[in-house]
PDB file of C-alpha atoms in Angstrom:
ATOM      1  CA  ALA A   1      -0.193   0.188  -0.033  1.00 44.00           C
ATOM      2  CA  PRO A   2       1.174   3.565  -0.669  1.00 51.00           C
ATOM      3  CA  GLU A   3       2.618   5.488   2.135  1.00 57.00           C
ATOM      4  CA  VAL A   4       0.273   8.268   3.644  1.00 56.00           C
ATOM      5  CA  HIS A   5       1.923  11.470   4.650  1.00 60.00           C
ATOM      6  CA  LEU A   6      -0.042  13.964   6.506  1.00 60.00           C
ATOM      7  CA  HIS A   7       0.953  17.604   7.020  1.00 61.00           C
ATOM      8  CA  TRP A   8       3.166  18.422   9.851  1.00 54.00           C
ATOM      9  CA  ASN A   9       0.472  20.860  11.290  1.00 60.00           C
ATOM     10  CA  THR A  10      -1.649  17.919  12.227  1.00 59.00           C
ATOM     11  CA  GLY A  11       0.959  16.624  14.584  1.00 58.00           C
ATOM     12  CA  CYS A  12       0.483  13.115  13.052  1.00 54.00           C
ATOM     13  CA  ILE A  13       4.057  12.533  11.900  1.00 57.00           C
ATOM     14  CA  THR A  14       4.682   8.946  11.062  1.00 56.00           C
ATOM     15  CA  GLN A  15       8.045   7.240  11.907  1.00 57.00           C
ATOM     16  CA  ALA A  16       8.744   7.025   8.138  1.00 60.00           C
ATOM     17  CA  GLN A  17       8.290  10.643   7.751  1.00 58.00           C
ATOM     18  CA  LEU A  18      10.704  11.471  10.875  1.00 61.00           C
ATOM     19  CA  ARG A  19      13.391   8.947   9.242  1.00 67.00           C
ATOM     20  CA  THR A  20      13.024  10.682   5.854  1.00 66.00           C
ATOM     21  CA  MET A  21      13.522  13.975   7.647  1.00 60.00           C
ATOM     22  CA  GLU A  22      16.401  13.055   9.825  1.00 67.00           C
ATOM     23  CA  ARG A  23      18.090  11.437   6.517  1.00 71.00           C
ATOM     24  CA  LEU A  24      17.583  14.508   4.419  1.00 64.00           C
ATOM     25  CA  LEU A  25      17.969  17.343   7.094  1.00 66.00           C
ATOM     26  CA  GLY A  26      20.652  15.630   8.910  1.00 72.00           C
ATOM     27  CA  TRP A  27      18.610  16.106  12.342  1.00 65.00           C
ATOM     28  CA  CYS A  28      15.033  15.165  13.453  1.00 62.00           C
ATOM     29  CA  PRO A  29      12.817  18.117  14.085  1.00 60.00           C
ATOM     30  CA  ALA A  30      10.731  18.262  17.174  1.00 62.00           C
ATOM     31  CA  PHE A  31       6.803  18.858  16.931  1.00 58.00           C
ATOM     32  CA  PRO A  32       5.784  20.043  20.390  1.00 61.00           C
ATOM     33  CA  ASP A  33       2.067  19.914  21.460  1.00 64.00           C
ATOM     34  CA  ASP A  34       0.489  23.259  20.823  1.00 68.00           C
ATOM     35  CA  GLY A  35      -2.984  22.224  21.058  1.00 72.00           C
ATOM     36  CA  THR A  36      -3.455  21.394  17.433  1.00 78.00           C
ATOM     37  CA  ARG A  37      -5.990  18.458  16.900  1.00 82.00           C
ATOM     38  CA  VAL A  38      -6.856  16.416  13.618  1.00 80.00           C
ATOM     39  CA  VAL A  39     -10.727  16.334  12.887  1.00 86.00           C
ATOM     40  CA  ARG A  40     -11.147  12.673  12.083  1.00 83.00           C
ATOM     41  CA  GLY A  41     -13.106  11.592   8.937  1.00 87.00           C
ATOM     42  CA  THR A  42     -12.138  14.743   6.953  1.00 89.00           C
ATOM     43  CA  ALA A  43      -9.484  13.596   4.690  1.00 85.00           C
ATOM     44  CA  VAL A  44      -9.071  14.901   1.369  1.00 90.00           C
ATOM     45  CA  ALA A  45      -6.433  13.557  -1.047  1.00 90.00           C
ATOM     46  CA  ALA A  46      -3.860  15.832  -2.261  1.00 89.00           C
ATOM     47  CA  ASP A  47      -2.439  16.382  -5.756  1.00 91.00           C
ATOM     48  CA  LEU A  48       1.288  15.891  -5.322  1.00 87.00           C
ATOM     49  CA  SER A  49       1.896  17.113  -8.912  1.00 90.00           C
ATOM     50  CA  ARG A  50       0.456  20.505  -7.959  1.00 92.00           C
ATOM     51  CA  GLN A  51       2.574  20.931  -4.647  1.00 88.00           C
ATOM     52  CA  THR A  52       5.854  22.984  -4.210  1.00 88.00           C
ATOM     53  CA  PRO A  53       8.617  20.345  -4.073  1.00 84.00           C
ATOM     54  CA  ALA A  54       9.251  19.546  -0.450  1.00 76.00           C
ATOM     55  CA  THR A  55      11.389  17.255   1.923  1.00 71.00           C
ATOM     56  CA  VAL A  56       8.342  15.028   2.459  1.00 74.00           C
ATOM     57  CA  PRO A  57       5.170  15.468   0.331  1.00 79.00           C
ATOM     58  CA  VAL A  58       1.736  15.690   1.698  1.00 83.00           C
ATOM     59  CA  THR A  59      -0.550  12.934   0.395  1.00 84.00           C
ATOM     60  CA  HIS A  60      -3.706  14.004   2.327  1.00 85.00           C
ATOM     61  CA  CYS A  61      -5.130  16.994   3.971  1.00 87.00           C
ATOM     62  CA  TYR A  62      -7.241  16.846   7.153  1.00 86.00           C
ATOM     63  CA  ASP A  63      -9.337  19.594   8.885  1.00 90.00           C
ATOM     64  CA  VAL A  64      -7.111  20.695  11.556  1.00 88.00           C
ATOM     65  CA  ASP A  65      -8.381  22.354  14.978  1.00 91.00           C
ATOM     66  CA  LYS A  66      -6.026  24.830  16.156  1.00 89.00           C
ATOM     67  CA  VAL A  67      -5.346  27.752  18.639  1.00 91.00           C
ATOM     68  CA  CYS A  68      -5.053  31.329  17.188  1.00 94.00           C
ATOM     69  CA  ARG A  69      -1.687  32.800  17.928  1.00 91.00           C
ATOM     70  CA  ASP A  70      -3.111  36.230  18.392  1.00 93.00           C
ATOM     71  CA  CYS A  71      -6.698  35.830  20.219  1.00 93.00           C
ATOM     72  CA  GLY A  72      -6.230  32.323  21.628  1.00 93.00           C
ATOM     73  CA  ARG A  73      -9.591  31.258  20.186  1.00 94.00           C
ATOM     74  CA  ARG A  74      -9.849  27.713  18.472  1.00 94.00           C
ATOM     75  CA  PHE A  75     -10.267  27.664  14.810  1.00 94.00           C
ATOM     76  CA  ILE A  76     -10.624  25.059  11.909  1.00 94.00           C
ATOM     77  CA  PHE A  77      -7.852  25.144   9.133  1.00 93.00           C
ATOM     78  CA  PHE A  78     -10.079  23.210   6.625  1.00 94.00           C
ATOM     79  CA  ALA A  79      -8.612  20.635   4.414  1.00 92.00           C
ATOM     80  CA  ASP A  80     -10.066  22.435   1.330  1.00 94.00           C
ATOM     81  CA  GLU A  81      -8.219  25.553   2.304  1.00 94.00           C
ATOM     82  CA  GLN A  82      -4.991  23.626   2.638  1.00 92.00           C
ATOM     83  CA  LYS A  83      -5.301  22.173  -0.833  1.00 93.00           C
ATOM     84  CA  HIS A  84      -6.139  25.823  -1.979  1.00 95.00           C
ATOM     85  CA  TRP A  85      -2.928  26.959  -0.241  1.00 94.00           C
ATOM     86  CA  TYR A  86      -0.640  24.494  -1.545  1.00 93.00           C
ATOM     87  CA  GLU A  87      -2.113  23.410  -4.756  1.00 93.00           C
ATOM     88  CA  GLU A  88      -3.664  26.727  -6.132  1.00 94.00           C
ATOM     89  CA  LEU A  89      -1.708  29.564  -4.620  1.00 95.00           C
ATOM     90  CA  GLY A  90       1.517  27.760  -4.740  1.00 92.00           C
ATOM     91  CA  PHE A  91       2.397  28.146  -1.100  1.00 93.00           C
ATOM     92  CA  PRO A  92       5.231  25.870   0.293  1.00 91.00           C
ATOM     93  CA  LEU A  93       4.312  23.124   2.430  1.00 85.00           C
ATOM     94  CA  GLU A  94       6.231  24.920   5.296  1.00 84.00           C
ATOM     95  CA  ALA A  95       3.445  27.461   5.473  1.00 88.00           C
ATOM     96  CA  ASP A  96       0.598  26.991   8.059  1.00 88.00           C
ATOM     97  CA  ALA A  97      -2.413  28.935   9.295  1.00 91.00           C
ATOM     98  CA  VAL A  98      -1.396  30.169  12.780  1.00 91.00           C
ATOM     99  CA  CYS A  99      -4.149  32.828  13.090  1.00 94.00           C
ATOM    100  CA  CYS A 100      -8.055  32.625  12.802  1.00 95.00           C
ATOM    101  CA  THR A 101      -9.759  34.067   9.919  1.00 93.00           C
ATOM    102  CA  PRO A 102     -10.920  37.324  11.761  1.00 95.00           C
ATOM    103  CA  CYS A 103      -7.373  37.812  12.954  1.00 96.00           C
ATOM    104  CA  ARG A 104      -5.883  37.318   9.624  1.00 94.00           C
ATOM    105  CA  LYS A 105      -8.540  39.665   8.171  1.00 95.00           C
ATOM    106  CA  ARG A 106      -7.357  42.261  10.841  1.00 95.00           C
ATOM    107  CA  LEU A 107      -3.663  41.820   9.911  1.00 95.00           C
ATOM    108  CA  GLN A 108      -4.359  42.297   6.254  1.00 96.00           C
ATOM    109  CA  ARG A 109      -6.511  45.445   7.095  1.00 96.00           C
ATOM    110  CA  VAL A 110      -3.713  46.814   9.262  1.00 97.00           C
ATOM    111  CA  ALA A 111      -0.985  46.214   6.600  1.00 97.00           C
ATOM    112  CA  ARG A 112      -3.102  48.088   3.982  1.00 97.00           C
ATOM    113  CA  MET A 113      -3.688  51.017   6.299  1.00 97.00           C
ATOM    114  CA  ARG A 114      -0.136  51.149   7.198  1.00 97.00           C
ATOM    115  CA  ALA A 115       0.723  51.110   3.454  1.00 97.00           C
ATOM    116  CA  ARG A 116      -1.568  53.731   2.622  1.00 98.00           C
ATOM    117  CA  TYR A 117      -0.366  55.979   5.623  1.00 97.00           C
ATOM    118  CA  GLU A 118       3.159  55.757   4.435  1.00 97.00           C
ATOM    119  CA  GLN A 119       1.935  56.531   0.885  1.00 97.00           C
ATOM    120  CA  LEU A 120       0.168  59.846   2.204  1.00 97.00           C
ATOM    121  CA  VAL A 121       3.285  60.969   4.230  1.00 96.00           C
ATOM    122  CA  HIS A 122       5.108  61.407   1.065  1.00 96.00           C
ATOM    123  CA  VAL A 123       2.384  63.457  -0.657  1.00 95.00           C
ATOM    124  CA  PRO A 124       3.705  67.031  -0.700  1.00 91.00           C
ATOM    125  CA  LEU A 125       0.364  68.789  -0.903  1.00 94.00           C
ATOM    126  CA  ARG A 126      -2.421  66.718   0.398  1.00 96.00           C
ATOM    127  CA  THR A 127      -5.851  67.565  -0.414  1.00 96.00           C
ATOM    128  CA  THR A 128      -8.369  68.086   2.523  1.00 97.00           C
ATOM    129  CA  GLU A 129      -9.775  64.445   2.025  1.00 97.00           C
ATOM    130  CA  GLU A 130      -6.154  63.070   1.832  1.00 97.00           C
ATOM    131  CA  THR A 131      -5.389  64.896   5.282  1.00 97.00           C
ATOM    132  CA  LEU A 132      -8.534  63.462   6.777  1.00 97.00           C
ATOM    133  CA  GLU A 133      -7.727  59.909   5.298  1.00 97.00           C
ATOM    134  CA  MET A 134      -4.166  60.089   6.807  1.00 97.00           C
ATOM    135  CA  ALA A 135      -5.441  61.180  10.203  1.00 97.00           C
ATOM    136  CA  ASP A 136      -7.667  58.095   9.944  1.00 97.00           C
ATOM    137  CA  CYS A 137      -5.040  55.836   9.128  1.00 97.00           C
ATOM    138  CA  CYS A 138      -2.822  57.127  11.897  1.00 97.00           C
ATOM    139  CA  LEU A 139      -5.464  56.791  14.532  1.00 97.00           C
ATOM    140  CA  GLY A 140      -6.161  53.322  13.278  1.00 97.00           C
ATOM    141  CA  LEU A 141      -2.584  52.220  13.669  1.00 97.00           C
ATOM    142  CA  ILE A 142      -2.458  53.826  17.239  1.00 96.00           C
ATOM    143  CA  GLU A 143      -5.765  51.815  18.080  1.00 96.00           C
ATOM    144  CA  GLU A 144      -3.921  48.607  16.793  1.00 95.00           C
ATOM    145  CA  ALA A 145      -0.965  49.525  18.937  1.00 93.00           C
ATOM    146  CA  ILE A 146       1.232  49.708  15.770  1.00 94.00           C
ATOM    147  CA  PHE A 147       2.109  53.338  16.588  1.00 95.00           C
ATOM    148  CA  HIS A 148       2.644  54.691  20.036  1.00 93.00           C
ATOM    149  CA  PRO A 149      -0.162  56.769  21.710  1.00 92.00           C
ATOM    150  CA  ARG A 150       1.861  59.821  21.621  1.00 92.00           C
ATOM    151  CA  GLN A 151       1.310  59.791  17.777  1.00 94.00           C
ATOM    152  CA  THR A 152      -2.032  61.342  18.585  1.00 95.00           C
ATOM    153  CA  GLN A 153      -0.177  64.644  18.487  1.00 95.00           C
ATOM    154  CA  ARG A 154       0.505  64.023  14.692  1.00 95.00           C
ATOM    155  CA  VAL A 155      -3.236  63.326  14.383  1.00 96.00           C
ATOM    156  CA  ARG A 156      -4.165  66.632  15.947  1.00 96.00           C
ATOM    157  CA  MET A 157      -1.610  68.469  13.670  1.00 96.00           C
ATOM    158  CA  LEU A 158      -3.337  66.826  10.717  1.00 96.00           C
ATOM    159  CA  LEU A 159      -6.825  68.078  11.823  1.00 97.00           C
ATOM    160  CA  ASN A 160      -5.482  71.437  12.615  1.00 96.00           C
ATOM    161  CA  ARG A 161      -4.877  71.645   8.643  1.00 95.00           C
ATOM    162  CA  ILE A 162      -8.734  70.930   8.004  1.00 96.00           C
ATOM    163  CA  PRO A 163     -10.494  74.221   6.865  1.00 96.00           C
ATOM    164  CA  GLY A 164     -13.010  75.577   9.313  1.00 95.00           C
ATOM    165  CA  ASP A 165     -16.007  75.011   7.384  1.00 95.00           C
ATOM    166  CA  ARG A 166     -15.294  71.411   7.302  1.00 95.00           C
ATOM    167  CA  ARG A 167     -14.856  71.092  10.871  1.00 95.00           C
ATOM    168  CA  SER A 168     -18.609  70.287  11.629  1.00 95.00           C
ATOM    169  CA  GLU A 169     -18.758  67.467   9.594  1.00 96.00           C
ATOM    170  CA  GLN A 170     -19.514  64.050  11.028  1.00 96.00           C
ATOM    171  CA  ARG A 171     -16.144  62.447  10.004  1.00 96.00           C
ATOM    172  CA  PHE A 172     -14.059  65.397  11.425  1.00 96.00           C
ATOM    173  CA  GLN A 173     -15.995  65.092  14.793  1.00 97.00           C
ATOM    174  CA  GLU A 174     -15.528  61.200  14.911  1.00 97.00           C
ATOM    175  CA  LEU A 175     -11.931  61.618  14.302  1.00 97.00           C
ATOM    176  CA  LYS A 176     -11.863  64.270  17.264  1.00 96.00           C
ATOM    177  CA  GLY A 177     -13.550  61.709  19.549  1.00 96.00           C
ATOM    178  CA  ARG A 178     -11.258  58.942  18.673  1.00 96.00           C
ATOM    179  CA  VAL A 179      -8.140  61.163  19.229  1.00 96.00           C
ATOM    180  CA  ARG A 180      -9.634  61.944  22.703  1.00 95.00           C
ATOM    181  CA  ALA A 181     -10.347  58.191  23.453  1.00 95.00           C
ATOM    182  CA  ALA A 182      -6.699  57.259  22.130  1.00 94.00           C
ATOM    183  CA  GLU A 183      -5.157  59.804  24.420  1.00 93.00           C
ATOM    184  CA  THR A 184      -7.125  58.739  27.401  1.00 91.00           C
ATOM    185  CA  LYS A 185      -6.078  55.357  26.865  1.00 88.00           C
ATOM    186  CA  GLY A 186      -2.516  56.147  26.106  1.00 80.00           C
ATOM    187  CA  ASN A 187      -2.282  58.082  29.699  1.00 79.00           C
ATOM    188  CA  MET A 188      -3.765  54.917  31.176  1.00 74.00           C
ATOM    189  CA  ASP A 189      -1.272  52.695  29.503  1.00 70.00           C
ATOM    190  CA  ASP A 190       1.914  54.825  30.044  1.00 63.00           C
ATOM    191  CA  PRO A 191       4.245  53.933  32.831  1.00 55.00           C
ATOM    192  CA  PRO A 192       4.205  56.194  35.971  1.00 51.00           C
ATOM    193  CA  ASN A 193       7.065  58.546  36.925  1.00 51.00           C
ATOM    194  CA  GLY A 194       7.748  59.407  33.234  1.00 45.00           C
ATOM    195  CA  GLY A 195       9.401  55.879  32.508  1.00 44.00           C
ATOM    196  CA  PRO A 196       9.878  54.635  29.209  1.00 40.00           C
ATOM    197  CA  ALA A 197       7.080  53.499  27.124  1.00 41.00           C
ATOM    198  CA  MET A 198       6.946  50.720  24.580  1.00 36.00           C
ATOM    199  CA  GLY A 199       5.738  51.782  21.011  1.00 41.00           C
ATOM    200  CA  GLY A 200       6.754  52.888  17.605  1.00 44.00           C
ATOM    201  CA  GLY A 201       5.747  54.826  14.430  1.00 44.00           C
ATOM    202  CA  ASN A 202       7.280  57.927  13.874  1.00 43.00           C
ATOM    203  CA  SER A 203       7.185  59.777  10.445  1.00 42.00           C
ATOM    204  CA  GLY A 204       9.554  62.653  11.834  1.00 39.00           C
ATOM    205  CA  VAL A 205       7.654  65.257  10.031  1.00 40.00           C
ATOM    206  CA  LYS A 206       6.575  68.273  12.112  1.00 40.00           C
ATOM    207  CA  GLU A 207       3.411  70.069  11.297  1.00 42.00           C
ATOM    208  CA  GLY A 208       2.984  72.832  14.026  1.00 41.00           C
ATOM    209  CA  PRO A 209       1.436  72.761  17.522  1.00 39.00           C
ATOM    210  CA  PRO A 210      -1.716  70.639  18.457  1.00 42.00           C
ATOM    211  CA  SER A 211      -4.806  72.979  18.898  1.00 51.00           C
ATOM    212  CA  VAL A 212      -7.882  70.723  17.929  1.00 52.00           C
ATOM    213  CA  GLY A 213      -9.907  70.454  20.997  1.00 52.00           C
TER     214      GLY A 213
END
């Protein structure tokens, strides 16, 4: 009978797979118990011809019950999704889902927001809409703990550039409210006695003192 090789993320590594890994790698990798569990009865045959060449090919994919690295909730990495990764998208077999779908989408949204923010930083003459968008992106990155709460000063500098006739608009007022909330949270999170705080994100561009209330 042909050998059955499951993905290493299942935790079901056969002795034959371990021997092959040790022979080809020169050492035998360890697979600690991280809470991952195979969902029995969900096997789907893999197409080896469409996989990226690997030390040990995967012959079958199973639904895998995993723990999200970011939020700690359990999620299912479905066998059909694994086949899509490894046979349609061309991901290497070393790739694995470590986050649940909501957390993956959040990370993708944060990456898009940061890329857009960096793009707007280098626009020499931003329009009012671009300035509001940049303030929105900066606030979002503060709220996601990518930027330090002190970057609310930059948001205020950006809002100071908004013409007076636009400041009564809902979007502007919502940004002001989010600035206040971020500053309040930042004051609560900052260490006492002026100690160092963790954080990052600094464009290094000065745009005048904050004055938006």
